[in-house]
C-alpha cells in the first residue's frame, strides 16, 4: 500500500461544488446588530442592509450602497458594485460620480446574475482592489442588487486568492454572517477556481529548491515542509501564480457554465478517491470536477499525475438509486 502525502503547510484540498451546496443547505446565518442603526428600526427601512463578513469588508444591497450618509457615518472608503451592468436585469446605477463628493473610491463590474455570466473573470481585478483598500486602512462595501449572489461570489474570490481560504471555507464564513446564495453557475465557477488555485499552488511548492530531490524519504518530506513554512502566502512570488482567470467569456463557456441540476451532471455526493497499490510514489487525494462535454475538461487525474508526478485514482461508487434521484435545486 502507498501512503498519504503530507501536504505542505498552507496548502489545502479544494472544495467540490457539492460541498458548496451542502453549506448553503446546512449553515444558518447569524445576523449581527448593525452599528449606528436606530434601535427597533428594520435594517431595510433604515437603508443599512449590510453585514461585516470579514474585518472591514461589508457585504450589502443596493439600498445600503445608495445611502451615502450612512456609508460616511460608518467609515466606508471604498465601494465595489458587482451590479454595474450596462444591460440585463437588476443593475445598480451609481458610479464614481455618485460618490465623488463623499470621496469614496469606486469600482463597478459589468456583471449580471444569470447562469451564463462569467463571474470568475473578475476575481483577480477585484481581489487586487479589495486588498489595496484593506492594506491602506480602508473599509469596503461590496454590493449587488440584494447582496446575495454576485457580490458574495466576488468576496469569496478575494478570500480564496488573497487569504488562502478554500471555496468551502469562504462560503461558510460569508454564510455565517449573511444569507448569501450564489447561483448554481457561480458556485460551479467558484469550485473550478478553487481547484485551479490548488493546482497552481501545488506547482509553486513543487518548484521550491527543497523539492528538487527525487527521494521519498521522511527526512526529505520534512525538509520540504520546513521550506514551505518559511514562504509567506502573501509574497509577490506566490501571487504571480494566479494572474489569469479560469474561464473565458465566450459563447461556449457561457453555455458550459450553465448549471440547472439536470441529469447531465453526475452526482458528486458519492464520489470517492481511493488509494491504489503504489511503490514509493506519493499519493494525494484530489476531487475530480464534472464537465458538461468532452471539450470542457476540468483537472483530471491523468493531468495532475503527469504534471506533478503524483499517483491519483478516482473510483466512482454509486448506489443504484443515486442515478435516478433528483438533484438538489437552489
CSV table of C-alpha atoms in Angstrom, one decimal:
chain,number,residue,atom,x,y,z
A,1,UNK,CA,0.0,0.0,0.0
A,2,UNK,CA,1.1,3.5,-0.6
A,3,UNK,CA,1.0,6.4,1.8
A,4,UNK,CA,-0.7,9.7,2.1
A,5,UNK,CA,1.4,12.6,1.1
A,6,UNK,CA,1.9,15.2,3.8
A,7,UNK,CA,0.7,18.4,2.2
A,8,UNK,CA,2.8,21.4,2.6
A,9,UNK,CA,1.7,23.8,5.3
A,10,UNK,CA,-0.8,26.4,3.9
A,11,UNK,CA,-1.9,24.1,1.0
A,12,UNK,CA,-5.5,22.7,1.4
A,13,UNK,CA,-7.5,20.5,-0.8
A,14,UNK,CA,-10.1,22.3,-2.9
A,15,UNK,CA,-13.9,22.2,-2.3
A,16,UNK,CA,-16.3,20.4,-4.6
A,17,UNK,CA,-19.3,22.1,-5.9
A,18,UNK,CA,-21.5,19.7,-3.9
A,19,UNK,CA,-19.7,20.7,-0.8
A,20,UNK,CA,-20.7,24.3,-1.5
A,21,UNK,CA,-24.3,23.3,-2.0
A,22,UNK,CA,-24.3,21.4,1.3
A,23,UNK,CA,-23.0,24.6,3.0
A,24,UNK,CA,-25.9,26.6,1.6
A,25,UNK,CA,-28.3,24.0,3.0
A,26,UNK,CA,-26.8,23.5,6.4
A,27,UNK,CA,-25.2,26.7,7.6
A,28,UNK,CA,-27.7,29.1,9.1
A,29,UNK,CA,-26.8,32.8,9.1
A,30,UNK,CA,-26.4,34.7,12.4
A,31,UNK,CA,-27.2,38.3,11.6
A,32,UNK,CA,-25.4,40.7,13.8
A,33,UNK,CA,-26.6,44.0,15.0
A,34,UNK,CA,-25.5,46.8,12.7
A,35,UNK,CA,-23.7,49.8,14.3
A,36,UNK,CA,-25.2,53.2,14.0
A,37,UNK,CA,-28.6,52.0,13.1
A,38,UNK,CA,-31.6,53.2,15.1
A,39,UNK,CA,-32.9,50.8,17.7
A,40,UNK,CA,-36.1,48.9,16.8
A,41,UNK,CA,-35.8,50.0,13.2
A,42,UNK,CA,-35.5,47.5,10.4
A,43,UNK,CA,-32.2,47.4,8.6
A,44,UNK,CA,-34.2,47.6,5.4
A,45,UNK,CA,-36.2,50.7,6.5
A,46,UNK,CA,-33.0,52.5,7.6
A,47,UNK,CA,-31.2,51.6,4.3
A,48,UNK,CA,-28.5,49.8,6.1
A,49,UNK,CA,-28.8,46.2,4.9
A,50,UNK,CA,-25.1,45.3,5.2
A,51,UNK,CA,-23.1,42.8,7.2
A,52,UNK,CA,-19.4,42.7,8.1
A,53,UNK,CA,-18.3,39.3,6.7
A,54,UNK,CA,-14.6,39.9,7.1
A,55,UNK,CA,-12.8,42.6,9.1
A,56,UNK,CA,-13.5,45.9,7.3
A,57,UNK,CA,-15.3,44.1,4.4
A,58,UNK,CA,-19.1,44.7,4.4
A,59,UNK,CA,-21.5,42.9,2.1
A,60,UNK,CA,-24.7,44.7,1.4
A,61,UNK,CA,-27.5,45.5,-1.0
A,62,UNK,CA,-28.4,48.5,-3.3
A,63,UNK,CA,-30.2,50.4,-0.5
A,64,UNK,CA,-27.0,50.4,1.6
A,65,UNK,CA,-24.9,51.4,-1.4
A,66,UNK,CA,-27.1,54.4,-2.2
A,67,UNK,CA,-27.3,55.7,1.4
A,68,UNK,CA,-24.2,57.8,1.2
A,69,UNK,CA,-24.8,59.5,4.6
A,70,UNK,CA,-24.9,56.1,6.3
A,71,UNK,CA,-21.7,54.9,4.5
A,72,UNK,CA,-19.9,58.1,5.6
A,73,UNK,CA,-21.0,57.6,9.2
A,74,UNK,CA,-19.8,54.0,9.0
A,75,UNK,CA,-16.4,54.9,7.6
A,76,UNK,CA,-16.8,53.3,4.2
A,77,UNK,CA,-13.9,54.4,2.0
A,78,UNK,CA,-14.4,52.1,-1.0
A,79,UNK,CA,-17.4,50.7,-2.8
A,80,UNK,CA,-17.3,47.7,-5.2
A,81,UNK,CA,-20.5,47.5,-7.2
A,82,UNK,CA,-21.0,44.0,-8.6
A,83,UNK,CA,-24.2,45.0,-10.4
A,84,UNK,CA,-22.9,47.9,-12.6
A,85,UNK,CA,-24.2,46.0,-15.7
A,86,UNK,CA,-24.9,48.0,-18.8
A,87,UNK,CA,-27.7,45.7,-20.0
A,88,UNK,CA,-29.7,42.9,-18.4
A,89,UNK,CA,-31.7,42.7,-15.2
A,90,UNK,CA,-31.1,44.1,-11.7
A,91,UNK,CA,-28.5,46.8,-12.3
A,92,UNK,CA,-27.5,49.3,-9.7
A,93,UNK,CA,-26.6,52.6,-11.3
A,94,UNK,CA,-24.3,54.6,-9.1
A,95,UNK,CA,-20.8,55.1,-10.5
A,96,UNK,CA,-17.8,57.1,-9.4
A,97,UNK,CA,-19.6,60.5,-9.7
A,98,UNK,CA,-22.2,59.3,-7.2
A,99,UNK,CA,-19.5,59.0,-4.5
A,100,UNK,CA,-17.3,61.8,-5.7
A,101,UNK,CA,-18.4,64.3,-3.0
A,102,UNK,CA,-18.0,61.7,-0.3
A,103,UNK,CA,-14.5,60.9,-1.6
A,104,UNK,CA,-15.3,57.2,-1.7
A,105,UNK,CA,-13.3,55.2,-4.2
A,106,UNK,CA,-15.4,53.1,-6.6
A,107,UNK,CA,-15.1,50.0,-8.8
A,108,UNK,CA,-18.0,48.8,-10.9
A,109,UNK,CA,-18.4,45.4,-12.6
A,110,UNK,CA,-20.5,44.7,-15.7
A,111,UNK,CA,-22.0,41.5,-14.3
A,112,UNK,CA,-25.5,40.1,-14.4
A,113,UNK,CA,-26.9,37.4,-12.1
A,114,UNK,CA,-27.7,34.9,-14.8
A,115,UNK,CA,-26.2,31.4,-15.4
A,116,UNK,CA,-24.2,32.3,-18.5
A,117,UNK,CA,-22.4,35.2,-16.7
A,118,UNK,CA,-18.7,34.8,-16.1
A,119,UNK,CA,-18.0,35.9,-12.6
A,120,UNK,CA,-14.6,34.2,-12.4
A,121,UNK,CA,-13.0,36.6,-14.9
A,122,UNK,CA,-13.5,39.4,-12.3
A,123,UNK,CA,-11.8,37.6,-9.4
A,124,UNK,CA,-8.2,38.8,-9.9
A,125,UNK,CA,-9.0,42.5,-10.5
A,126,UNK,CA,-11.5,42.7,-7.6
A,127,UNK,CA,-9.1,40.9,-5.3
A,128,UNK,CA,-6.5,43.5,-6.0
A,129,UNK,CA,-9.0,46.3,-5.4
A,130,UNK,CA,-10.1,44.9,-2.1
A,131,UNK,CA,-6.5,44.0,-1.0
A,132,UNK,CA,-5.3,47.6,-1.8
A,133,UNK,CA,-8.2,49.1,0.1
A,134,UNK,CA,-7.6,47.0,3.2
A,135,UNK,CA,-3.8,47.4,3.1
A,136,UNK,CA,-4.3,51.2,3.2
A,137,UNK,CA,-6.6,51.1,6.2
A,138,UNK,CA,-9.8,51.4,4.2
A,139,UNK,CA,-13.3,49.9,4.8
A,140,UNK,CA,-15.2,48.5,1.8
A,141,UNK,CA,-18.8,47.9,0.9
A,142,UNK,CA,-19.2,45.2,-1.7
A,143,UNK,CA,-22.8,45.0,-3.1
A,144,UNK,CA,-25.0,44.0,-5.9
A,145,UNK,CA,-28.8,44.3,-6.0
A,146,UNK,CA,-29.6,42.1,-3.0
A,147,UNK,CA,-26.1,41.4,-1.6
A,148,UNK,CA,-26.6,37.6,-2.1
A,149,UNK,CA,-25.1,36.2,-5.3
A,150,UNK,CA,-22.8,38.5,-7.4
A,151,UNK,CA,-21.2,40.4,-4.6
A,152,UNK,CA,-20.9,37.3,-2.4
A,153,UNK,CA,-19.1,35.5,-5.2
A,154,UNK,CA,-16.6,38.4,-5.5
A,155,UNK,CA,-15.8,38.3,-1.8
A,156,UNK,CA,-15.3,34.5,-2.0
A,157,UNK,CA,-12.9,35.0,-4.8
A,158,UNK,CA,-11.0,37.6,-2.7
A,159,UNK,CA,-10.8,35.2,0.3
A,160,UNK,CA,-9.5,32.4,-1.9
A,161,UNK,CA,-6.9,34.4,-3.7
A,162,UNK,CA,-5.6,36.7,-1.0
A,163,UNK,CA,-6.4,35.0,2.3
A,164,UNK,CA,-5.8,31.3,1.3
A,165,UNK,CA,-9.4,30.2,2.0
A,166,UNK,CA,-10.8,27.2,0.2
A,167,UNK,CA,-14.1,27.9,-1.6
A,168,UNK,CA,-15.9,26.0,1.2
A,169,UNK,CA,-14.2,27.9,4.0
A,170,UNK,CA,-15.0,31.2,2.3
A,171,UNK,CA,-18.7,30.4,1.6
A,172,UNK,CA,-19.1,29.1,5.1
A,173,UNK,CA,-17.6,32.3,6.5
A,174,UNK,CA,-20.0,34.5,4.5
A,175,UNK,CA,-23.0,32.3,5.2
A,176,UNK,CA,-22.5,32.6,8.9
A,177,UNK,CA,-22.8,36.4,8.8
A,178,UNK,CA,-25.2,36.9,5.9
A,179,UNK,CA,-27.8,34.9,3.9
A,180,UNK,CA,-25.7,34.7,0.8
A,181,UNK,CA,-26.7,32.4,-2.1
A,182,UNK,CA,-24.7,32.5,-5.3
A,183,UNK,CA,-26.5,31.0,-8.2
A,184,UNK,CA,-25.6,27.5,-9.3
A,185,UNK,CA,-23.4,28.6,-12.2
A,186,UNK,CA,-21.4,30.9,-9.9
A,187,UNK,CA,-21.0,28.0,-7.4
A,188,UNK,CA,-19.5,25.9,-10.2
A,189,UNK,CA,-17.1,28.6,-11.3
A,190,UNK,CA,-16.0,29.2,-7.7
A,191,UNK,CA,-15.3,25.5,-7.3
A,192,UNK,CA,-13.4,25.4,-10.5
A,193,UNK,CA,-11.3,28.4,-9.4
A,194,UNK,CA,-10.6,26.7,-6.1
A,195,UNK,CA,-9.2,23.7,-8.0
A,196,UNK,CA,-7.2,25.9,-10.3
A,197,UNK,CA,-5.6,27.7,-7.4
A,198,UNK,CA,-4.8,24.4,-5.8
A,199,UNK,CA,-3.0,23.1,-8.9
A,200,UNK,CA,-1.1,26.4,-9.3
A,201,UNK,CA,-0.1,26.5,-5.7
A,202,UNK,CA,1.0,22.8,-5.7
A,203,UNK,CA,3.2,23.6,-8.8
A,204,UNK,CA,4.6,26.6,-6.8
A,205,UNK,CA,5.5,24.3,-3.9
A,206,UNK,CA,7.0,21.8,-6.2
A,207,UNK,CA,9.2,24.4,-7.7
A,208,UNK,CA,10.9,25.2,-4.4
A,209,UNK,CA,14.6,24.2,-4.3
A,210,UNK,CA,14.0,21.7,-1.5
A,211,UNK,CA,11.5,19.7,-3.7
A,212,UNK,CA,14.1,19.0,-6.4
A,213,UNK,CA,15.2,15.8,-4.8
A,214,UNK,CA,13.5,12.6,-6.1
A,215,UNK,CA,14.0,10.9,-2.7
A,216,UNK,CA,10.7,9.9,-0.9
A,217,UNK,CA,12.2,9.6,2.5
A,218,UNK,CA,10.6,11.2,5.5
A,219,UNK,CA,13.6,13.5,6.0
A,220,UNK,CA,13.2,14.9,2.6
A,221,UNK,CA,9.4,15.3,3.1
A,222,UNK,CA,10.0,17.2,6.4
A,223,UNK,CA,12.6,19.5,4.7
A,224,UNK,CA,10.1,20.4,2.0
A,225,UNK,CA,7.5,21.3,4.7
A,226,UNK,CA,10.1,23.4,6.6
A,227,UNK,CA,10.9,25.3,3.4
A,228,UNK,CA,7.3,26.0,2.7
A,229,UNK,CA,6.7,27.3,6.2
A,230,UNK,CA,9.3,30.0,5.5
A,231,UNK,CA,7.4,31.1,2.4
A,232,UNK,CA,4.6,33.7,3.0
A,233,UNK,CA,1.4,33.0,1.1
A,234,UNK,CA,1.2,36.8,0.6
A,235,UNK,CA,4.7,37.0,-1.1
A,236,UNK,CA,4.9,38.6,-4.5
A,237,UNK,CA,6.4,35.4,-6.0
A,238,UNK,CA,3.4,33.4,-4.7
A,239,UNK,CA,0.8,35.9,-6.0
A,240,UNK,CA,2.0,35.5,-9.6
A,241,UNK,CA,0.7,32.0,-10.0
A,242,UNK,CA,-2.9,33.0,-10.4
A,243,UNK,CA,-2.7,36.1,-12.5
A,244,UNK,CA,-5.1,34.8,-15.1
A,245,UNK,CA,-8.8,34.0,-14.8
A,246,UNK,CA,-10.0,30.4,-15.4
A,247,UNK,CA,-12.9,31.0,-17.8
A,248,UNK,CA,-13.1,33.0,-20.9
A,249,UNK,CA,-16.3,34.9,-21.8
A,250,UNK,CA,-17.1,33.1,-25.0
A,251,UNK,CA,-20.3,31.5,-26.2
A,252,UNK,CA,-19.0,28.1,-25.4
A,253,UNK,CA,-18.0,29.0,-21.9
A,254,UNK,CA,-21.4,30.7,-21.3
A,255,UNK,CA,-23.2,27.6,-22.4
A,256,UNK,CA,-21.0,25.3,-20.5
A,257,UNK,CA,-21.2,27.3,-17.3
A,258,UNK,CA,-25.0,26.9,-17.0
A,259,UNK,CA,-25.9,24.6,-14.1
A,260,UNK,CA,-29.5,23.5,-13.9
A,261,UNK,CA,-29.1,20.4,-11.7
A,262,UNK,CA,-30.1,18.2,-14.7
A,263,UNK,CA,-29.1,14.6,-15.4
A,264,UNK,CA,-26.1,15.7,-17.4
A,265,UNK,CA,-24.2,16.2,-14.2
A,266,UNK,CA,-23.1,13.1,-12.3
A,267,UNK,CA,-23.8,13.1,-8.6
A,268,UNK,CA,-20.7,14.1,-6.8
A,269,UNK,CA,-22.0,13.1,-3.4
A,270,UNK,CA,-20.8,9.6,-3.6
A,271,UNK,CA,-17.6,10.4,-5.5
A,272,UNK,CA,-14.7,8.9,-3.6
A,273,UNK,CA,-11.0,9.0,-4.3
A,274,UNK,CA,-9.1,5.9,-3.3
A,275,UNK,CA,-5.5,4.8,-3.0
A,276,UNK,CA,-4.0,2.2,-5.3
A,277,UNK,CA,-1.1,0.0,-4.6
A,278,UNK,CA,1.9,2.2,-5.0
A,279,UNK,CA,5.6,1.6,-4.7
A,280,UNK,CA,7.5,4.6,-3.3
A,281,UNK,CA,5.4,7.3,-5.0
A,282,UNK,CA,3.4,10.0,-3.3
A,283,UNK,CA,-0.4,9.8,-3.2
A,284,UNK,CA,-2.6,12.9,-2.9
A,285,UNK,CA,-6.4,12.6,-2.9
A,286,UNK,CA,-8.0,15.3,-5.1
A,287,UNK,CA,-11.6,15.6,-6.2
A,288,UNK,CA,-12.4,15.5,-9.9
A,289,UNK,CA,-14.8,18.0,-11.3
A,290,UNK,CA,-17.7,17.1,-13.6
A,291,UNK,CA,-17.7,18.6,-17.1
A,292,UNK,CA,-20.6,19.4,-19.5
A,293,UNK,CA,-18.9,17.9,-22.6
A,294,UNK,CA,-15.7,16.5,-23.8
A,295,UNK,CA,-14.3,19.8,-24.9
A,296,UNK,CA,-14.5,21.4,-21.5
A,297,UNK,CA,-12.5,19.2,-19.2
A,298,UNK,CA,-11.6,20.1,-15.7
A,299,UNK,CA,-8.4,18.8,-14.0
A,300,UNK,CA,-8.2,15.1,-14.3
A,301,UNK,CA,-6.2,12.5,-12.5
A,302,UNK,CA,-4.0,11.9,-15.6
A,303,UNK,CA,-3.3,15.6,-16.0
A,304,UNK,CA,-2.3,16.0,-12.4
A,305,UNK,CA,-0.3,12.8,-12.3
A,306,UNK,CA,1.7,13.8,-15.3
A,307,UNK,CA,2.2,17.4,-14.2
A,308,UNK,CA,3.2,16.7,-10.7
A,309,UNK,CA,4.4,13.1,-10.7
A,310,UNK,CA,1.6,12.2,-8.3
A,311,UNK,CA,-0.4,8.9,-8.5
A,312,UNK,CA,-4.1,9.7,-8.3
A,313,UNK,CA,-7.0,7.4,-8.8
A,314,UNK,CA,-10.7,8.2,-8.8
A,315,UNK,CA,-13.2,5.4,-8.0
A,316,UNK,CA,-16.9,6.1,-8.6
A,317,UNK,CA,-19.0,4.3,-6.1
A,318,UNK,CA,-22.7,4.9,-6.8
A,319,UNK,CA,-25.7,3.3,-5.2
A,320,UNK,CA,-28.2,2.1,-7.8
A,321,UNK,CA,-30.7,4.7,-6.6
A,322,UNK,CA,-28.4,7.6,-7.0
A,323,UNK,CA,-28.7,7.9,-10.8
A,324,UNK,CA,-32.5,8.1,-10.6
A,325,UNK,CA,-32.7,10.5,-7.7
A,326,UNK,CA,-33.3,14.2,-8.3
A,327,UNK,CA,-30.6,16.7,-7.7
A,328,UNK,CA,-30.9,19.5,-5.1
A,329,UNK,CA,-32.2,22.6,-6.6
A,330,UNK,CA,-31.2,26.0,-5.5
